[in-house]
mmCIF file of C-alpha atoms in Angstrom:
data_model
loop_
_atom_site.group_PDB
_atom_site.id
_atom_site.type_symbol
_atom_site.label_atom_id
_atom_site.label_comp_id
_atom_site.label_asym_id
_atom_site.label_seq_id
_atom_site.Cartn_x
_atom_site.Cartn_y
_atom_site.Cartn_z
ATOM 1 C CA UNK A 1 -34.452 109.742 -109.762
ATOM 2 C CA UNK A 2 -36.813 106.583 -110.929
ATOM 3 C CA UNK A 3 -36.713 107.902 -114.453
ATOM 4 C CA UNK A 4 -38.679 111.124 -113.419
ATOM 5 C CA UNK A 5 -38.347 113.840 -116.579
ATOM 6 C CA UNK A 6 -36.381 116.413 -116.492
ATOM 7 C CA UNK A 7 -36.754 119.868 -117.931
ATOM 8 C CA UNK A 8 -35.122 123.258 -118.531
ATOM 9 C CA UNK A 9 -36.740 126.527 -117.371
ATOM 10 C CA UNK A 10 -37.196 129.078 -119.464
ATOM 11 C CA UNK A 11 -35.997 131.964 -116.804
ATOM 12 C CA UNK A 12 -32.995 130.635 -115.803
ATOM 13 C CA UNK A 13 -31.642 127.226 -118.116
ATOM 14 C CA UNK A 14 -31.467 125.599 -114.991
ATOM 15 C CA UNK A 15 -33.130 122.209 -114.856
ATOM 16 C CA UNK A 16 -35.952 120.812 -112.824
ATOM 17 C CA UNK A 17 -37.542 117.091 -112.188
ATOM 18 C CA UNK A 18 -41.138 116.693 -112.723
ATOM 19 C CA UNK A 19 -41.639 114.124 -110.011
ATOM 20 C CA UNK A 20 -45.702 113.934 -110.849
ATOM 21 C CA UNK A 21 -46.994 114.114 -114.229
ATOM 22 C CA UNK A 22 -50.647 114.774 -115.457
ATOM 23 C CA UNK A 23 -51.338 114.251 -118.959
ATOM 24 C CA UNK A 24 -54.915 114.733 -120.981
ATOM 25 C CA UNK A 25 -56.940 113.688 -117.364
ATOM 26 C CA UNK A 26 -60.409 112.805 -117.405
ATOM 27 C CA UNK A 27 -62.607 112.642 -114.667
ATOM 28 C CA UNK A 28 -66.310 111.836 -115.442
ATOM 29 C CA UNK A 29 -68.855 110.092 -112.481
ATOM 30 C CA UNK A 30 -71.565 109.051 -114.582
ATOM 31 C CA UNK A 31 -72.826 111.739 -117.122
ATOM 32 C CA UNK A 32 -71.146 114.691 -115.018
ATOM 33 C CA UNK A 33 -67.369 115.502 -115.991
ATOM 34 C CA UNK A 34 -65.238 116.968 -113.494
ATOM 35 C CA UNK A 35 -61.875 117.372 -115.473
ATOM 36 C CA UNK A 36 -61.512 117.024 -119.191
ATOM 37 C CA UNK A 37 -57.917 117.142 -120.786
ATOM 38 C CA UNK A 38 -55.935 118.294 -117.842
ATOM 39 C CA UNK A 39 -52.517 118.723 -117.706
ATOM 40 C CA UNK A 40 -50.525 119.282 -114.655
ATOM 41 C CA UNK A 41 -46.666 119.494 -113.862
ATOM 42 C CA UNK A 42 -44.876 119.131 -110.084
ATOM 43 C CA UNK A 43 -41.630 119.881 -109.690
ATOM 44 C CA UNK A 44 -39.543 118.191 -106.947
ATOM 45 C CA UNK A 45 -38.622 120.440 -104.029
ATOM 46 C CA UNK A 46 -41.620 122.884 -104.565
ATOM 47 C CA UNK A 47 -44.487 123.523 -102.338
ATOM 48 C CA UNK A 48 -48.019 123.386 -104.739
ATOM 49 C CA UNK A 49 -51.010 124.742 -104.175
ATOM 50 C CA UNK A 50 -53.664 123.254 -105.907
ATOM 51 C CA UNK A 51 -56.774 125.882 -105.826
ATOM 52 C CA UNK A 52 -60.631 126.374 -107.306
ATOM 53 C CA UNK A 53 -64.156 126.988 -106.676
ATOM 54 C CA UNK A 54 -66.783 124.650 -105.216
ATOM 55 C CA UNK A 55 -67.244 121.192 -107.725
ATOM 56 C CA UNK A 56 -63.645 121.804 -109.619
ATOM 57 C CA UNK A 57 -62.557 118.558 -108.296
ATOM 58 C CA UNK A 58 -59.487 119.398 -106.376
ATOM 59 C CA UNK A 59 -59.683 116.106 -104.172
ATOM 60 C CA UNK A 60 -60.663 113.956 -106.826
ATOM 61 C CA UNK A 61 -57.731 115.185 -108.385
ATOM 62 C CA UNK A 62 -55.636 113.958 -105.349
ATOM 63 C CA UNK A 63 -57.321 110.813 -105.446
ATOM 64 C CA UNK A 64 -56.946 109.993 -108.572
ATOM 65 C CA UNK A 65 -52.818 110.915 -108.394
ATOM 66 C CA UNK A 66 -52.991 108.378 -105.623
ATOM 67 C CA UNK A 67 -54.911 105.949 -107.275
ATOM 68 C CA UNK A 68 -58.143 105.863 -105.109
ATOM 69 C CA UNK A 69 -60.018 107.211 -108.166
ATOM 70 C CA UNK A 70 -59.958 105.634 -111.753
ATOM 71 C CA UNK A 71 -59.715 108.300 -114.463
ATOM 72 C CA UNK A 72 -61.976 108.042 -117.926
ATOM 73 C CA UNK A 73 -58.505 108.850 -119.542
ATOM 74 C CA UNK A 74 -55.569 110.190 -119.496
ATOM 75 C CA UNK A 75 -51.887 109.367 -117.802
ATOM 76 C CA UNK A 76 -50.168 110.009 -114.781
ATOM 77 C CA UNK A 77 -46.841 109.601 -113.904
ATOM 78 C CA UNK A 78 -45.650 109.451 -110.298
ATOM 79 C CA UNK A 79 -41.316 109.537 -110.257
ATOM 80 C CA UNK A 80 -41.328 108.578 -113.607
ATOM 81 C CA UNK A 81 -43.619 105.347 -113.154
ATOM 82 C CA UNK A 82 -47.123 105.310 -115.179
ATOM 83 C CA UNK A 83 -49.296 104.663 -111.798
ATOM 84 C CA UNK A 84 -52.427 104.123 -114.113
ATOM 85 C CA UNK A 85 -51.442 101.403 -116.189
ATOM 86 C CA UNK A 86 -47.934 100.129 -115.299
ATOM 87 C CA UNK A 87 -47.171 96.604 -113.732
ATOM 88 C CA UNK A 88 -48.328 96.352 -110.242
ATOM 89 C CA UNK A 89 -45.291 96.019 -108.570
ATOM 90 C CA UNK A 90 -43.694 99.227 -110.021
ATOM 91 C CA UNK A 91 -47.003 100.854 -108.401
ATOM 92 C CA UNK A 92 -47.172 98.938 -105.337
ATOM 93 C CA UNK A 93 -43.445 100.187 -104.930
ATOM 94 C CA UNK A 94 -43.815 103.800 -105.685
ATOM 95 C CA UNK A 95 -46.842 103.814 -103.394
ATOM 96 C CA UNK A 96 -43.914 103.688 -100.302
ATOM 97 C CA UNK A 97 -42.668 107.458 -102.126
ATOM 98 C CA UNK A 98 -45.354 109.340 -101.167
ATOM 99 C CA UNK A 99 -47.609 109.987 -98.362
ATOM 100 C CA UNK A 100 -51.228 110.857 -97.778
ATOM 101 C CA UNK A 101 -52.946 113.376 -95.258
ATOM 102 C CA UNK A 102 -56.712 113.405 -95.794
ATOM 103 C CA UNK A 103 -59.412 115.989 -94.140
ATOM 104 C CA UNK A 104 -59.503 115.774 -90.604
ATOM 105 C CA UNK A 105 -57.202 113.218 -90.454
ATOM 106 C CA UNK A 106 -58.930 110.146 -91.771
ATOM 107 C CA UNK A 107 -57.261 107.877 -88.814
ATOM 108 C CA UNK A 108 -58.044 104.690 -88.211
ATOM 109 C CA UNK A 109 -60.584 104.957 -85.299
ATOM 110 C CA UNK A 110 -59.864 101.874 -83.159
ATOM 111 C CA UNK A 111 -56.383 102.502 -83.631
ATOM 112 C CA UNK A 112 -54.373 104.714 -81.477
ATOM 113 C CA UNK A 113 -52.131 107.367 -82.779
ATOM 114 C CA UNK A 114 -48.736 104.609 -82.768
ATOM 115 C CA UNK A 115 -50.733 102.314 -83.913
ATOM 116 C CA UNK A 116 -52.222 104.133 -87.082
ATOM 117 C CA UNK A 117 -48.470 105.898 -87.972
ATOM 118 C CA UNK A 118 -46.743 102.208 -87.421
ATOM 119 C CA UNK A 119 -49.653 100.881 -89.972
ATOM 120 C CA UNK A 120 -48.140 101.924 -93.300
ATOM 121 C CA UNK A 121 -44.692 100.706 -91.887
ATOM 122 C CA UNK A 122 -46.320 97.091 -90.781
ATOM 123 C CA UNK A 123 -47.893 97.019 -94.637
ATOM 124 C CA UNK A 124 -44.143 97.984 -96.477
ATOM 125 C CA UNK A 125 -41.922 96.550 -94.316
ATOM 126 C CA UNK A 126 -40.527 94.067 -92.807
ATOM 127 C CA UNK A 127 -38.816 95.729 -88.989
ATOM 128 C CA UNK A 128 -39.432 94.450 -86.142
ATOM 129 C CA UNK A 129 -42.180 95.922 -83.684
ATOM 130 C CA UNK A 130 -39.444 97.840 -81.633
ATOM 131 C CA UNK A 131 -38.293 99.558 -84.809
ATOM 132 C CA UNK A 132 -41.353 99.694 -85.998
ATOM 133 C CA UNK A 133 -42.685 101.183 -82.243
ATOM 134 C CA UNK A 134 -39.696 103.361 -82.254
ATOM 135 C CA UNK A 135 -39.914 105.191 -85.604
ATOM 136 C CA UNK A 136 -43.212 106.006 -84.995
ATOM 137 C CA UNK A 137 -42.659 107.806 -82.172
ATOM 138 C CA UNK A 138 -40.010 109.726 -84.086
ATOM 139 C CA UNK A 139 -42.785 110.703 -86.257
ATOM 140 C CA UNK A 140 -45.254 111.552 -84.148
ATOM 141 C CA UNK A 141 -42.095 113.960 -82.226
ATOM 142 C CA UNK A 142 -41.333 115.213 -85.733
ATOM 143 C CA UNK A 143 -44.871 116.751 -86.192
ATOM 144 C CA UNK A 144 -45.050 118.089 -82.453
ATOM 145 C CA UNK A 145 -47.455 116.260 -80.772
ATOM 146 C CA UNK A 146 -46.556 115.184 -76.927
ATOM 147 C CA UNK A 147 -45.308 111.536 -75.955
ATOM 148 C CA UNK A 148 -48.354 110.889 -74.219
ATOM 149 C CA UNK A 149 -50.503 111.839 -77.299
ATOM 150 C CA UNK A 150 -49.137 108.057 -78.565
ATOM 151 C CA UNK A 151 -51.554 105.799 -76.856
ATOM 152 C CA UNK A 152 -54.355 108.068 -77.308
ATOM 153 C CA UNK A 153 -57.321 107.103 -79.591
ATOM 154 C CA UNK A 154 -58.552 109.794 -82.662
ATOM 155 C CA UNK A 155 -61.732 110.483 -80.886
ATOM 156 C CA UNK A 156 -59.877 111.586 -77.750
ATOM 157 C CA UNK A 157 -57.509 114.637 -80.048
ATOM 158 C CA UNK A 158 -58.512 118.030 -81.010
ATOM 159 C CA UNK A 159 -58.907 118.437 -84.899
ATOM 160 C CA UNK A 160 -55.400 120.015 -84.869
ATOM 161 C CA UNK A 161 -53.717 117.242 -83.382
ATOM 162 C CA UNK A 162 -55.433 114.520 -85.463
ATOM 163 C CA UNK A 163 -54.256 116.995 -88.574
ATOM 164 C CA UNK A 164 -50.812 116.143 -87.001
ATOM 165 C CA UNK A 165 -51.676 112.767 -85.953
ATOM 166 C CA UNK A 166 -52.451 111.989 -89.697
ATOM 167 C CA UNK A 167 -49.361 114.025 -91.037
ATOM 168 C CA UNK A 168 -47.334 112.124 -88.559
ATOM 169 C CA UNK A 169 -48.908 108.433 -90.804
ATOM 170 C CA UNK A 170 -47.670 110.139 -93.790
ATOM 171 C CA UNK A 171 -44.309 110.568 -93.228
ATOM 172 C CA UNK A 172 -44.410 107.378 -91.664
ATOM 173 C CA UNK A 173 -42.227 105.906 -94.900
ATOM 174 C CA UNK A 174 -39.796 108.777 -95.182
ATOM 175 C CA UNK A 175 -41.462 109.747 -98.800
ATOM 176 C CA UNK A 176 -40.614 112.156 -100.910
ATOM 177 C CA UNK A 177 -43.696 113.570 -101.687
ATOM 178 C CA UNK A 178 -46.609 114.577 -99.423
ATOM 179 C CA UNK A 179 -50.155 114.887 -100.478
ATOM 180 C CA UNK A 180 -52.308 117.269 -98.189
ATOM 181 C CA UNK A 181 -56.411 117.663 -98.666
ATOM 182 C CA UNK A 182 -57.422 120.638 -97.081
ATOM 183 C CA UNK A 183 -54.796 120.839 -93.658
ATOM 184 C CA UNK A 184 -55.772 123.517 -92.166
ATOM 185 C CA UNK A 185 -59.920 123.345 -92.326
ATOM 186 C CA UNK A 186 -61.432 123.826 -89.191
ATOM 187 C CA UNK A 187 -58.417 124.971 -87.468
ATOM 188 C CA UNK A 188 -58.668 128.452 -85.896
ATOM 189 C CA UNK A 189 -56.259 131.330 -87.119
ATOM 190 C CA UNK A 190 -53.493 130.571 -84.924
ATOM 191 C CA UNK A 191 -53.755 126.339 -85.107
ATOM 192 C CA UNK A 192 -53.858 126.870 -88.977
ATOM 193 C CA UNK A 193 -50.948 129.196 -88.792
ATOM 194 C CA UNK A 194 -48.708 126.784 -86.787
ATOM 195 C CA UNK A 195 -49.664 123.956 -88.949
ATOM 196 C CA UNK A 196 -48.050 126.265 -92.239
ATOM 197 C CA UNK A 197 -45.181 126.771 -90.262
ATOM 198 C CA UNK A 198 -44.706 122.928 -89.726
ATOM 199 C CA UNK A 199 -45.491 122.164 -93.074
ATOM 200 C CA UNK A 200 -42.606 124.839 -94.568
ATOM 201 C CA UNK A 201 -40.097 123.245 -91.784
ATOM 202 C CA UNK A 202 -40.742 120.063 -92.333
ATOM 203 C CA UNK A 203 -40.497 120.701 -96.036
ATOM 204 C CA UNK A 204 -37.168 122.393 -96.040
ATOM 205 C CA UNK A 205 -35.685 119.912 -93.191
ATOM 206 C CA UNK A 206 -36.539 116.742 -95.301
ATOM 207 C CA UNK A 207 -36.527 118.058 -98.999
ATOM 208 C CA UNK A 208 -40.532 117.203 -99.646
ATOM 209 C CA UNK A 209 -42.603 117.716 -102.501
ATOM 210 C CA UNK A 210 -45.673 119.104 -101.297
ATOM 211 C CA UNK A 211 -49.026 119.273 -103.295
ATOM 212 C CA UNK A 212 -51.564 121.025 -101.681
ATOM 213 C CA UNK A 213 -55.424 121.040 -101.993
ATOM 214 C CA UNK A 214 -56.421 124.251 -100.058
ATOM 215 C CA UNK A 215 -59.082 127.532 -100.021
ATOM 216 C CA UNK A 216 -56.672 128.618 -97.596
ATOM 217 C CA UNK A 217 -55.379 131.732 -98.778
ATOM 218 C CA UNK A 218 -52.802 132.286 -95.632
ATOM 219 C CA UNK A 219 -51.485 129.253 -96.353
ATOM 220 C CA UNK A 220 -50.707 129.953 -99.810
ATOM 221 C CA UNK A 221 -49.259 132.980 -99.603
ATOM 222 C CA UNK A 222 -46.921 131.227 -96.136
ATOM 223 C CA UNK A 223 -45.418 128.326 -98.056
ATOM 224 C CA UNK A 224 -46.792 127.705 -101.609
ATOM 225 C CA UNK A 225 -44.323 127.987 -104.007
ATOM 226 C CA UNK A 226 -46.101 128.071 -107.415
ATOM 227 C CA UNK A 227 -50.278 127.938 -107.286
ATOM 228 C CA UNK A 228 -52.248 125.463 -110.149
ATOM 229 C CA UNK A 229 -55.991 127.153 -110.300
ATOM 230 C CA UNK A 230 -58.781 124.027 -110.876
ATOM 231 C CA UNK A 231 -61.221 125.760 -113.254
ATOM 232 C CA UNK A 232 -63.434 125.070 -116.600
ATOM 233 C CA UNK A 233 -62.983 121.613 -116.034
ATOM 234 C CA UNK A 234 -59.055 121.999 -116.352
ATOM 235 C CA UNK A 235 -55.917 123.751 -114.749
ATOM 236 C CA UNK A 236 -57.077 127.154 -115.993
ATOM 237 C CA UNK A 237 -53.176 128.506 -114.835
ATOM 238 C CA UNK A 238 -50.468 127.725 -112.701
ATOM 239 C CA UNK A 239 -47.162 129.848 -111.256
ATOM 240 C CA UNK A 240 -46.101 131.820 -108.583
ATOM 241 C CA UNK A 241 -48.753 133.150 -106.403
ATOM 242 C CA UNK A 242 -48.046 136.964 -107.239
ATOM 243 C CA UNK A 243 -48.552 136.382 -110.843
ATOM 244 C CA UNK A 244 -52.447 135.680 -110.714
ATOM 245 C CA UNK A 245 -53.449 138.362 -109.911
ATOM 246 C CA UNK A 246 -52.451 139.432 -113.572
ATOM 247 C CA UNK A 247 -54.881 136.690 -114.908
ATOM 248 C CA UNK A 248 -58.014 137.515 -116.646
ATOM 249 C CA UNK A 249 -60.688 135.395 -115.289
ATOM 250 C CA UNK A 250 -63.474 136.250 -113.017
ATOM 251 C CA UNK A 251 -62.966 133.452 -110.117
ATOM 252 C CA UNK A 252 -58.929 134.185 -110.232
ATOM 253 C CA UNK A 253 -59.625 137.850 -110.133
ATOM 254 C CA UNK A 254 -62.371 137.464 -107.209
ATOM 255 C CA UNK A 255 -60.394 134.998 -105.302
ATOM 256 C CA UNK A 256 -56.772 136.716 -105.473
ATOM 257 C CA UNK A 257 -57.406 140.377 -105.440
ATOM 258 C CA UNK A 258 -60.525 140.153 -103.181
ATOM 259 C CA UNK A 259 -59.742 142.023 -99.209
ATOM 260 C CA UNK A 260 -59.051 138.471 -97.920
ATOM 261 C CA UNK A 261 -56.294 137.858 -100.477
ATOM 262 C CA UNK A 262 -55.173 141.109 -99.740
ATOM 263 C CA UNK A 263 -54.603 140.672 -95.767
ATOM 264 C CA UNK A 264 -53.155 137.010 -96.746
ATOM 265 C CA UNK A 265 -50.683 139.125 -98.808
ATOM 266 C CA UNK A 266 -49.858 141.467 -96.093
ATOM 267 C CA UNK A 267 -49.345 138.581 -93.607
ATOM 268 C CA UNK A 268 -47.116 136.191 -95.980
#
């Protein structure tokens, strides 16, 4: 369990790992601070959507998880290893636990779709280019794209297949937790819907963690197990997705009881 923290609920006494933990965060660029003292708990197994209006900073909060952003303060543990500050060979091994879909994809352009899922296992490992060639193709399988979608280049996809494409890369290691900006932006209703479904399969089949940066109200109300809501430079609340409509603030109210959230709610 790499020393991750353990920790009774208070429904139930049974016990649950906290594979990510956010202590006191800080995010400031410049004189303009994005997250001040934020604290933020993800349970293995679960499905989280992270949520909040325009300029909350639910990517940077990715990023900085992932260490692609440097915090003003704070700690974060990733499976039970401080990825801010501990030595860099506990980080550069916990980096092969998790995996990272960006928006659209962020592929590597002059790569083709083998090439950019085989990349993370050419950086961590050491298998030969048949095993190498071989998993990725289970990968890209795994995520539903067609064989002959391998040797094709980003620029020559849909968005919905480089979505895939990328989501292919990140299970690329076999992690244990997937990170996911935005999946289903851009993608039409019925693209975005068959992307959720993937995502819940693919998340039961291989036991993921799943945090989720989305506005996607469909998709929270499809697979999301508990919801953390980005607001007032902190996570204003966090819990199961039929319990916010109970809180008292103006965006939660807005964004959860609005007609949208209401047809989400009929659909999930």
């Amino acid at each position: 369990m790499d020393g991750s923290v353990l920790e009774k609920t208070s429904e139930t006494g049974a016990q649950r790992e906290a594979v990510i933990r956010v202590r006191n965060l800080t995010n400031q660029f410049g004189s303009q601070v994005v997250h001040q003292n934020l604290n933020l708990d993800v349970w293995r197994g679960e499905v989280l959507g992270i949520v909040g209006g325009s300029g909350t900073g639910k990517s940077v909060l990715l990023r900085t998880i992932v260490g692609l952003n440097t915090p003003a303060a704070g700690s974060i543990e990733v499976l039970g290893v401080d990825v801010l500050n501990g030595p860099e060979q506990e980080r550069r091994r916990i980096e092969r636990h998790w995996g990272v879909a960006f928006q659209d994809g962020a592929l590597f352009s002059s790569l083709t779709v083998l090439q950019n899922v085989m990349a993370p296992l050419r950086e961590h490992t050491g298998l030969s280019e048949k095993l190498m060639c071989a998993l990725g193709n289970l990968k890209i399988s795994l995520v539903g794209l067609p064989a002959l979608s391998c040797g094709k280049f980003p620029s020559e996809l849909s968005g919905g297949m480089r979505k895939r494409a990328a989501l292919a890369r990140a299970l690329s290691l076999d992690p244990e937790i997937v990170f996911l900006d935005e999946p289903t932006a851009g993608l039409d209703p019925i693209g975005a819907a068959a992307y959720d479904e993937l995502i819940g399969e693919l998340q039961h089949a291989l036991g993921l963690t799943v945090f989720m940066v989305t506005h996607d109200l469909d998709s929270l109300y499809a697979i999301c197990d508990r919801v953390a809501v980005l607001a007032e430079k902190r996570v204003l609340v966090e819990g199961p997705i039929e319990e916010m409509t109970k809180v008292d603030h103006p965006w939660v109210q807005e964004y959860f009881t609005g007609p949208r959230a209401r047809a989400a709610q009929e659909k999930g």
